[in-house]
Amino acid sequence: MGENPAKNHYAQLNQGEENEMEIFGYKTQGCRKALCIAGYILSCGALLLLFYWKPEWDVWANCIRCSLEEADIVLLRTTDEFRIYSRKTVTWISVSALIKSRLDYPGTAEEDSVFSKAIMKPSLQVKSIQVQRIRYVWNIYAKQFQKVGALEDHHTCSAIHAKFGSGLTCNERNVRKVICGPNTIDVPVIPVWKLLIKEVLNPFYVFQLFSVCLWFAEDYMEYATAIIIMSLLSIFLTVYDLRQQSVKLHRLVESHNNITVTVCRNKEGDSCFQELESHHLVPGDMLVLKEGKTLLPCDAILISGQCIVNESMLTGESIPVTKTHLPQADNFKPWRMHCAEDYKKHVLFCGTEVIQTKADDTGVVKAVVLRTGFNTAKGDLVRSILYPKPMNFKLYRDALRFLMCLIAFAAIGMIYTVCVFALNGEEAGEVVKKSLDVITIAVPPALPAALTTGIIYTQRRLKKKGIFCISPQRINMCGQLNLICFDKTGTLTEDGLDLWGLLPCERDCFQDIHSFPADHSLPWGPVFRAMAVCHSLIVWEGKIQGDPLDVKMFEATNWVIDDSSGHKIEGQGSTHATVVRPGPKASSAPVEGVAILHQFPFSSALQRMSVIAQEIGGEQQVFTKGAPEMVAMLCRAETVPLNFESKLLLYTAQGFRVIGLACKSLQAGKQSTDLTREEVESDLTFLGLLIMENRLKRETKPVLEELSAARIRSVMVTGDNIQTAVTVAKNAGMISATNRVILVEANKIPGSFSASITWKPLEENKTEDYRGLAKAMGLEPRSPRVFTSAAPVQDDSPPTTERRIRLALASGQYHFAMSGKSYQIVAQHFRHLLPKLLLNGTVFARMSPGQKSSLVEEFQKLDYFVGMCGDGANDCGALKVAHAGISLSEQEASVASPFTSRTPSIACVPELIREGRAALVTSFCMFKYMALYSTIQYLGVLLLYWQLNAFGNYQFLFQDLAITTVIGVTMSFTGAYPKLVPYRPPSQLISPPLLLSVVLNILFSLSLQVFGFVVVQEQPWYSKTDIYSACLSVNNHMENSSSISSLGLHGMRDGAHGQTDNGYKSYENTTVWLLSTINCLIVALVFSKGRPFRQPIYTN
């Protein structure tokens, strides 16, 4: 090749994505493989087992480095802190059967696609690997592995319409199908034997197998049998649990794998429709959506017509969502960049349900298949369950280190045992058995089972309280939580909104407020029309369905939605419009009804929605509603009242949710579908403010007070208005009445790469010079060019406010509040300020789902243990990345959340923290107890080995089974202490207090056993050879010492060979065993301490 293999040996897979990995190329070498096979045989499979645990060692031993292009084996390594390796074999896909001549070669839709760039000539083969259920193929030109199963991102809007608008040819589809594989989210139910083998090959069970074999060799049958029974029970319970999860996941996805769909085929320039099974779909296929309910088997871009979709599977909210077709924009921007954050409004997601379709002039609703299989939104959700993000918890890392210390401890004991027994001329076989026995004594085989038992009991207690857990390992993490992020709507406040009032505006002046419910109905006018048509409601199963805000607003008009199949509107071609008409209770209106011709759905990024409506027989009008600040910006300045900001502040400061309304008339003769959103949403006339009341849930304030008393920070992360959010935070007790709120506003400076930041005390609404504030916080600007203040510098300004801010900062009685936009700019331009802002940030408003996830990760970087509590609507990402994500929604979307509460209340948060703290303390105590019990036994055995003595089988059995196993099982019965104390349990096993506790106990045990060992030898009745000497009187003992001594010695030696108990009877043995048993009981009692995290021991 002439290239350096090392140069192309490494690349990155999924760069910039959540599942980013490093990929290395290797080639299998025959002689290395032969040596490894010899090693497997000679080691009796031990080397193979080691390679199973360490796949990277397997690759390094069997293969040599090469470029990725030549590789037949690839080694993958995650880029996170865990650096987990996995091994994948390169496979070859042949397309020669499909491409018999040049004419069969992929057509126009394929020219710049990865499909044509992956086919190697002349072999007509494609090189591929499969990683976490996603297929990647080798791009010959880019010299890298690329994901297939998704339409490339580089296509423009017009290119999607042109290339895929009439469907793929049969040949193009066949080539894509072979390369991409079937469109299925296939999660087969894992056979029991596979689960068993995987569980049994766990290092812990392998060590147990070694221990059991050794015990059988030493005739220690009883405990070996007990351990086998316990291990089998543990394995079967785990396998049963895994099998149940596998069956549940299989059922969750199987319904979407076999759906009959209609596709459009391109046959010699003509389009024809064809019905086929959904697993035959490929990216680029043209899907035709028919009327009636349909489950979507893939992700698709809507290119004609309109759809109403139930996305509860993704969002957790059963609110119908309107999808509009992709515009035919003629520019060079990729379609996703052109649509910006709004691109999801054109995408139909896999697993969601199409409730209603509305065709346009073409008469059909068409969509281009965007992603198939595990690349889809549903596939991504399933993969997040199959391949969860590994946890970085100090307890588990420290536990491994501690076990390593115990193994080192055991190695010292082994050397000591070999020396003692070898020097006394014992048989080699006996020396080996005794020395190996030391390992099984020093490293407790029952430790992992005991730790798992504690977690299982906690899981059961949580289940009784209506909290379900799909990731039991995270329960211990809940004990460390010191910051909880709460969503607002549906989490802290009630789900529904009540319409409180309407503040209409006429001739740039606000009129008298119209309260709801009112004696007199709202008069007919532009505001009434806006309330009647500016929504995305539909009639579904006989009920009006949609956003709760839209439902309340529409119900206030007493109008009804005409749910007939559609209405042909004059001058609008074959448009199927939704018509709203006056209901039986409605006040008289001069119109028969109003038709909604076109919708621009609500967008989180744009913070607004718009509709084009037409009175039957009247003119077309645009109605817009959304965040008041955003709506006011789109209106003509002369129509916005001068006191707009003060009025808005008045209502948001009281915790109301405020919506702005606006409208304008459209020129006659223009087709509504031809207008862009920018054209429609400009030069509007401001109509007024709609005021909605959002009440706090009854449990919110007591729960937040309890968390605050326990010194657990509460932070609000919401998509709502910042002023409303601050007011709710104050009412809920997140922000004390005496504390100040400082609004942080960051803006990009137009025409430059720099940005500005301003600080504003929210109560006074006056901009402050940031410099005094920055100095007070120690946030001096690092780059004057970038760190700019939007406020003018006034050296002679009265320093009163600045002094107040300084005082607030000095006392720590202040909270920062910022919007999602400001957070994004601070994260980009003022990175050095972000940690200090987050340390006192309490309210984060107008946050998008992506910004919520980012915020949680930023808090984690500051060493916070972060919990996220949300209703699942826009919080899925944040719920997944938090240390403990608690979903208050039982929808399918929350399946990826570690915890789900049956009751939609934040009362589950302190409950989870309480149980987490108790579980964590129990885990620590169990670990310390198990380590000390094995050390106590280890010291006793080594002490007796000095005399070539040892504990008998029944002595071991009593300590191992009657004491330790019973304590291991019952210690976890102790419940959580009902009060949350203002400090957390320790998170590190290897920390001075805990290590001191263990070391002092070891020293106490050692001194006690040595003391007993020595003191018993000092007793007047002690005899090294006569175990009955203490039973005889002193005189008889003196007279008959010689004869009894010889008899005792002879009897003991004879008995030593014939007895089933392999211990030696002696005073030292009995003394050391009794002291070590008492010591084990004392340690168990000490480590069963109750308060402040667990209930007292007598409650167990």
mmCIF file of C-alpha atoms in Angstrom, residues 660-873:
data_model
loop_
_atom_site.group_PDB
_atom_site.id
_atom_site.type_symbol
_atom_site.label_atom_id
_atom_site.label_comp_id
_atom_site.label_asym_id
_atom_site.label_seq_id
_atom_site.Cartn_x
_atom_site.Cartn_y
_atom_site.Cartn_z
ATOM 1 C CA GLY A 660 -48.922 36.953 24.080
ATOM 2 C CA LEU A 661 -51.449 37.153 21.193
ATOM 3 C CA ALA A 662 -51.041 38.901 17.826
ATOM 4 C CA CYS A 663 -52.602 38.936 14.351
ATOM 5 C CA LYS A 664 -52.469 40.455 10.851
ATOM 6 C CA SER A 665 -54.484 40.320 7.631
ATOM 7 C CA LEU A 666 -53.110 38.578 4.531
ATOM 8 C CA GLN A 667 -53.289 39.813 0.970
ATOM 9 C CA ALA A 668 -56.090 38.215 -1.004
ATOM 10 C CA GLY A 669 -55.271 35.595 -3.634
ATOM 11 C CA LYS A 670 -52.160 34.167 -1.923
ATOM 12 C CA GLN A 671 -52.057 30.404 -1.327
ATOM 13 C CA SER A 672 -51.487 29.818 2.404
ATOM 14 C CA THR A 673 -49.182 26.861 1.681
ATOM 15 C CA ASP A 674 -46.830 29.059 -0.413
ATOM 16 C CA LEU A 675 -45.987 31.401 2.484
ATOM 17 C CA THR A 676 -42.914 30.867 4.640
ATOM 18 C CA ARG A 677 -42.999 31.162 8.419
ATOM 19 C CA GLU A 678 -40.818 34.295 8.295
ATOM 20 C CA GLU A 679 -43.309 36.016 5.958
ATOM 21 C CA VAL A 680 -46.291 35.038 8.067
ATOM 22 C CA GLU A 681 -44.782 35.987 11.436
ATOM 23 C CA SER A 682 -43.821 39.582 10.661
ATOM 24 C CA ASP A 683 -45.465 43.031 10.967
ATOM 25 C CA LEU A 684 -48.084 41.682 13.355
ATOM 26 C CA THR A 685 -50.581 43.671 15.410
ATOM 27 C CA PHE A 686 -50.362 43.084 19.158
ATOM 28 C CA LEU A 687 -53.721 41.877 20.572
ATOM 29 C CA GLY A 688 -53.075 41.412 24.274
ATOM 30 C CA LEU A 689 -52.001 39.032 27.030
ATOM 31 C CA LEU A 690 -53.652 35.788 28.075
ATOM 32 C CA ILE A 691 -53.056 35.085 31.780
ATOM 33 C CA MET A 692 -53.044 31.485 33.013
ATOM 34 C CA GLU A 693 -52.803 30.298 36.606
ATOM 35 C CA ASN A 694 -50.468 27.411 37.422
ATOM 36 C CA ARG A 695 -50.935 26.216 41.018
ATOM 37 C CA LEU A 696 -48.258 24.566 43.162
ATOM 38 C CA LYS A 697 -48.878 20.938 44.081
ATOM 39 C CA ARG A 698 -49.809 20.401 47.735
ATOM 40 C CA GLU A 699 -46.664 18.333 48.455
ATOM 41 C CA THR A 700 -44.191 20.728 46.771
ATOM 42 C CA LYS A 701 -43.469 23.167 49.600
ATOM 43 C CA PRO A 702 -43.087 20.609 52.469
ATOM 44 C CA VAL A 703 -40.809 18.411 50.328
ATOM 45 C CA LEU A 704 -38.553 21.338 49.308
ATOM 46 C CA GLU A 705 -38.395 22.501 52.961
ATOM 47 C CA GLU A 706 -37.382 18.972 54.010
ATOM 48 C CA LEU A 707 -34.631 18.897 51.359
ATOM 49 C CA SER A 708 -33.424 22.357 52.369
ATOM 50 C CA ALA A 709 -33.266 21.307 56.040
ATOM 51 C CA ALA A 710 -31.148 18.327 54.934
ATOM 52 C CA ARG A 711 -28.814 20.733 53.040
ATOM 53 C CA ILE A 712 -29.784 19.288 49.666
ATOM 54 C CA ARG A 713 -29.871 21.995 46.993
ATOM 55 C CA SER A 714 -33.000 22.393 44.884
ATOM 56 C CA VAL A 715 -32.740 23.864 41.381
ATOM 57 C CA MET A 716 -35.562 24.623 38.955
ATOM 58 C CA VAL A 717 -35.033 23.774 35.286
ATOM 59 C CA THR A 718 -38.031 24.775 33.179
ATOM 60 C CA GLY A 719 -39.148 25.815 29.720
ATOM 61 C CA ASP A 720 -41.352 28.586 31.165
ATOM 62 C CA ASN A 721 -40.837 32.356 31.497
ATOM 63 C CA ILE A 722 -38.014 33.356 33.872
ATOM 64 C CA GLN A 723 -40.139 35.701 35.992
ATOM 65 C CA THR A 724 -42.878 33.072 36.422
ATOM 66 C CA ALA A 725 -40.228 30.498 37.327
ATOM 67 C CA VAL A 726 -38.640 32.818 39.934
ATOM 68 C CA THR A 727 -42.058 33.492 41.505
ATOM 69 C CA VAL A 728 -42.877 29.768 41.656
ATOM 70 C CA ALA A 729 -39.405 29.181 43.196
ATOM 71 C CA LYS A 730 -40.174 31.804 45.869
ATOM 72 C CA ASN A 731 -43.668 30.433 46.570
ATOM 73 C CA ALA A 732 -42.268 26.906 46.799
ATOM 74 C CA GLY A 733 -39.545 27.973 49.234
ATOM 75 C CA MET A 734 -36.561 27.405 46.911
ATOM 76 C CA ILE A 735 -35.707 31.101 47.271
ATOM 77 C CA SER A 736 -36.182 32.684 50.696
ATOM 78 C CA ALA A 737 -38.137 35.953 50.930
ATOM 79 C CA THR A 738 -35.043 37.687 52.359
ATOM 80 C CA ASN A 739 -32.714 36.537 49.568
ATOM 81 C CA ARG A 740 -31.973 38.528 46.425
ATOM 82 C CA VAL A 741 -32.373 37.211 42.889
ATOM 83 C CA ILE A 742 -29.817 38.380 40.340
ATOM 84 C CA LEU A 743 -30.768 37.891 36.705
ATOM 85 C CA VAL A 744 -27.846 36.971 34.459
ATOM 86 C CA GLU A 745 -28.358 38.005 30.838
ATOM 87 C CA ALA A 746 -25.863 37.150 28.118
ATOM 88 C CA ASN A 747 -26.150 38.277 24.513
ATOM 89 C CA LYS A 748 -24.060 37.825 21.403
ATOM 90 C CA ILE A 749 -22.817 41.110 19.948
ATOM 91 C CA PRO A 750 -24.132 41.365 16.358
ATOM 92 C CA GLY A 751 -21.458 41.186 13.685
ATOM 93 C CA SER A 752 -18.718 39.888 15.976
ATOM 94 C CA PHE A 753 -17.623 36.712 17.740
ATOM 95 C CA SER A 754 -17.786 38.310 21.179
ATOM 96 C CA ALA A 755 -20.650 38.448 23.678
ATOM 97 C CA SER A 756 -21.827 40.647 26.511
ATOM 98 C CA ILE A 757 -23.081 39.822 29.991
ATOM 99 C CA THR A 758 -25.241 41.935 32.291
ATOM 100 C CA TRP A 759 -26.292 41.527 35.936
ATOM 101 C CA LYS A 760 -29.699 42.724 37.001
ATOM 102 C CA PRO A 761 -31.349 42.604 40.462
ATOM 103 C CA LEU A 762 -34.683 41.109 39.468
ATOM 104 C CA GLU A 763 -36.774 43.036 42.005
ATOM 105 C CA GLU A 764 -35.642 46.465 40.812
ATOM 106 C CA ASN A 765 -35.284 45.549 37.165
ATOM 107 C CA LYS A 766 -32.332 47.972 36.796
ATOM 108 C CA THR A 767 -29.224 46.987 34.901
ATOM 109 C CA GLU A 768 -26.081 47.110 37.006
ATOM 110 C CA ASP A 769 -22.511 47.562 35.956
ATOM 111 C CA TYR A 770 -21.122 44.038 35.981
ATOM 112 C CA ARG A 771 -17.681 45.109 37.155
ATOM 113 C CA GLY A 772 -18.578 45.665 40.793
ATOM 114 C CA LEU A 773 -20.420 42.371 40.799
ATOM 115 C CA ALA A 774 -17.574 40.565 39.066
ATOM 116 C CA LYS A 775 -15.092 41.927 41.619
ATOM 117 C CA ALA A 776 -17.342 40.943 44.507
ATOM 118 C CA MET A 777 -17.559 37.392 43.159
ATOM 119 C CA GLY A 778 -13.918 37.221 42.180
ATOM 120 C CA LEU A 779 -14.967 36.951 38.538
ATOM 121 C CA GLU A 780 -12.533 39.321 36.909
ATOM 122 C CA PRO A 781 -12.777 39.391 33.097
ATOM 123 C CA ARG A 782 -10.044 37.434 31.344
ATOM 124 C CA SER A 783 -10.576 38.907 27.894
ATOM 125 C CA PRO A 784 -11.887 42.482 27.678
ATOM 126 C CA ARG A 785 -12.762 41.894 24.001
ATOM 127 C CA VAL A 786 -15.095 39.031 24.785
ATOM 128 C CA PHE A 787 -16.255 39.847 28.305
ATOM 129 C CA THR A 788 -18.206 43.002 27.636
ATOM 130 C CA SER A 789 -20.888 44.700 29.682
ATOM 131 C CA ALA A 790 -24.012 45.859 27.935
ATOM 132 C CA ALA A 791 -24.434 48.497 30.632
ATOM 133 C CA PRO A 792 -22.490 51.756 30.381
ATOM 134 C CA VAL A 793 -19.770 52.322 32.960
ATOM 135 C CA GLN A 794 -20.830 55.061 35.339
ATOM 136 C CA ASP A 795 -18.112 55.846 37.841
ATOM 137 C CA ASP A 796 -20.156 58.617 39.413
ATOM 138 C CA SER A 797 -23.354 56.510 39.703
ATOM 139 C CA PRO A 798 -24.855 56.070 43.178
ATOM 140 C CA PRO A 799 -23.252 52.962 44.610
ATOM 141 C CA THR A 800 -26.328 51.983 46.671
ATOM 142 C CA THR A 801 -27.518 49.058 44.547
ATOM 143 C CA GLU A 802 -24.007 47.812 43.934
ATOM 144 C CA ARG A 803 -23.322 47.988 47.656
ATOM 145 C CA ARG A 804 -26.503 45.990 48.316
ATOM 146 C CA ILE A 805 -25.426 43.360 45.799
ATOM 147 C CA ARG A 806 -21.971 43.230 47.420
ATOM 148 C CA LEU A 807 -23.592 42.745 50.848
ATOM 149 C CA ALA A 808 -25.854 39.996 49.466
ATOM 150 C CA LEU A 809 -22.856 38.316 47.857
ATOM 151 C CA ALA A 810 -20.799 38.578 51.027
ATOM 152 C CA SER A 811 -23.567 36.984 53.111
ATOM 153 C CA GLY A 812 -24.289 34.348 50.456
ATOM 154 C CA GLN A 813 -27.967 35.418 50.411
ATOM 155 C CA TYR A 814 -28.418 35.596 46.649
ATOM 156 C CA HIS A 815 -29.524 33.366 43.776
ATOM 157 C CA PHE A 816 -28.735 33.596 40.090
ATOM 158 C CA ALA A 817 -31.488 33.145 37.514
ATOM 159 C CA MET A 818 -30.829 32.789 33.788
ATOM 160 C CA SER A 819 -32.530 31.731 30.575
ATOM 161 C CA GLY A 820 -31.496 28.886 28.283
ATOM 162 C CA LYS A 821 -30.146 31.361 25.735
ATOM 163 C CA SER A 822 -27.966 33.084 28.353
ATOM 164 C CA TYR A 823 -26.792 29.706 29.689
ATOM 165 C CA GLN A 824 -25.732 28.673 26.167
ATOM 166 C CA ILE A 825 -23.791 31.922 25.593
ATOM 167 C CA VAL A 826 -22.117 31.774 29.030
ATOM 168 C CA ALA A 827 -21.110 28.150 28.325
ATOM 169 C CA GLN A 828 -19.562 29.196 24.979
ATOM 170 C CA HIS A 829 -18.036 32.618 25.721
ATOM 171 C CA PHE A 830 -17.620 32.841 29.513
ATOM 172 C CA ARG A 831 -16.612 29.276 30.341
ATOM 173 C CA HIS A 832 -14.553 30.420 33.362
ATOM 174 C CA LEU A 833 -17.654 32.076 34.884
ATOM 175 C CA LEU A 834 -19.946 29.063 34.518
ATOM 176 C CA PRO A 835 -18.843 27.117 37.663
ATOM 177 C CA LYS A 836 -19.279 30.187 39.892
ATOM 178 C CA LEU A 837 -22.681 30.952 38.377
ATOM 179 C CA LEU A 838 -23.818 27.352 38.813
ATOM 180 C CA LEU A 839 -22.773 27.303 42.488
ATOM 181 C CA ASN A 840 -25.507 29.873 43.205
ATOM 182 C CA GLY A 841 -27.826 29.339 40.221
ATOM 183 C CA THR A 842 -31.339 28.355 41.339
ATOM 184 C CA VAL A 843 -33.633 29.124 38.391
ATOM 185 C CA PHE A 844 -32.913 28.123 34.784
ATOM 186 C CA ALA A 845 -35.821 29.122 32.552
ATOM 187 C CA ARG A 846 -36.667 28.718 28.849
ATOM 188 C CA MET A 847 -34.381 25.651 28.790
ATOM 189 C CA SER A 848 -34.534 23.275 25.825
ATOM 190 C CA PRO A 849 -34.256 19.476 26.441
ATOM 191 C CA GLY A 850 -30.617 19.550 25.226
ATOM 192 C CA GLN A 851 -29.752 22.424 27.580
ATOM 193 C CA LYS A 852 -31.318 20.539 30.511
ATOM 194 C CA SER A 853 -29.000 17.550 29.866
ATOM 195 C CA SER A 854 -26.004 19.876 29.478
ATOM 196 C CA LEU A 855 -26.817 21.648 32.769
ATOM 197 C CA VAL A 856 -26.994 18.325 34.662
ATOM 198 C CA GLU A 857 -23.586 17.335 33.247
ATOM 199 C CA GLU A 858 -22.076 20.719 34.214
ATOM 200 C CA PHE A 859 -23.313 20.269 37.792
ATOM 201 C CA GLN A 860 -21.743 16.788 37.826
ATOM 202 C CA LYS A 861 -18.406 18.318 36.773
ATOM 203 C CA LEU A 862 -18.585 20.435 39.949
ATOM 204 C CA ASP A 863 -18.655 17.157 41.968
ATOM 205 C CA TYR A 864 -22.353 17.367 42.735
ATOM 206 C CA PHE A 865 -24.353 14.148 42.936
ATOM 207 C CA VAL A 866 -27.302 15.229 40.811
ATOM 208 C CA GLY A 867 -30.857 13.941 40.908
ATOM 209 C CA MET A 868 -33.312 14.965 38.184
ATOM 210 C CA CYS A 869 -37.055 14.845 38.774
ATOM 211 C CA GLY A 870 -39.364 15.466 35.828
ATOM 212 C CA ASP A 871 -42.613 14.347 34.253
ATOM 213 C CA GLY A 872 -40.801 12.760 31.289
ATOM 214 C CA ALA A 873 -42.060 15.269 28.719
#
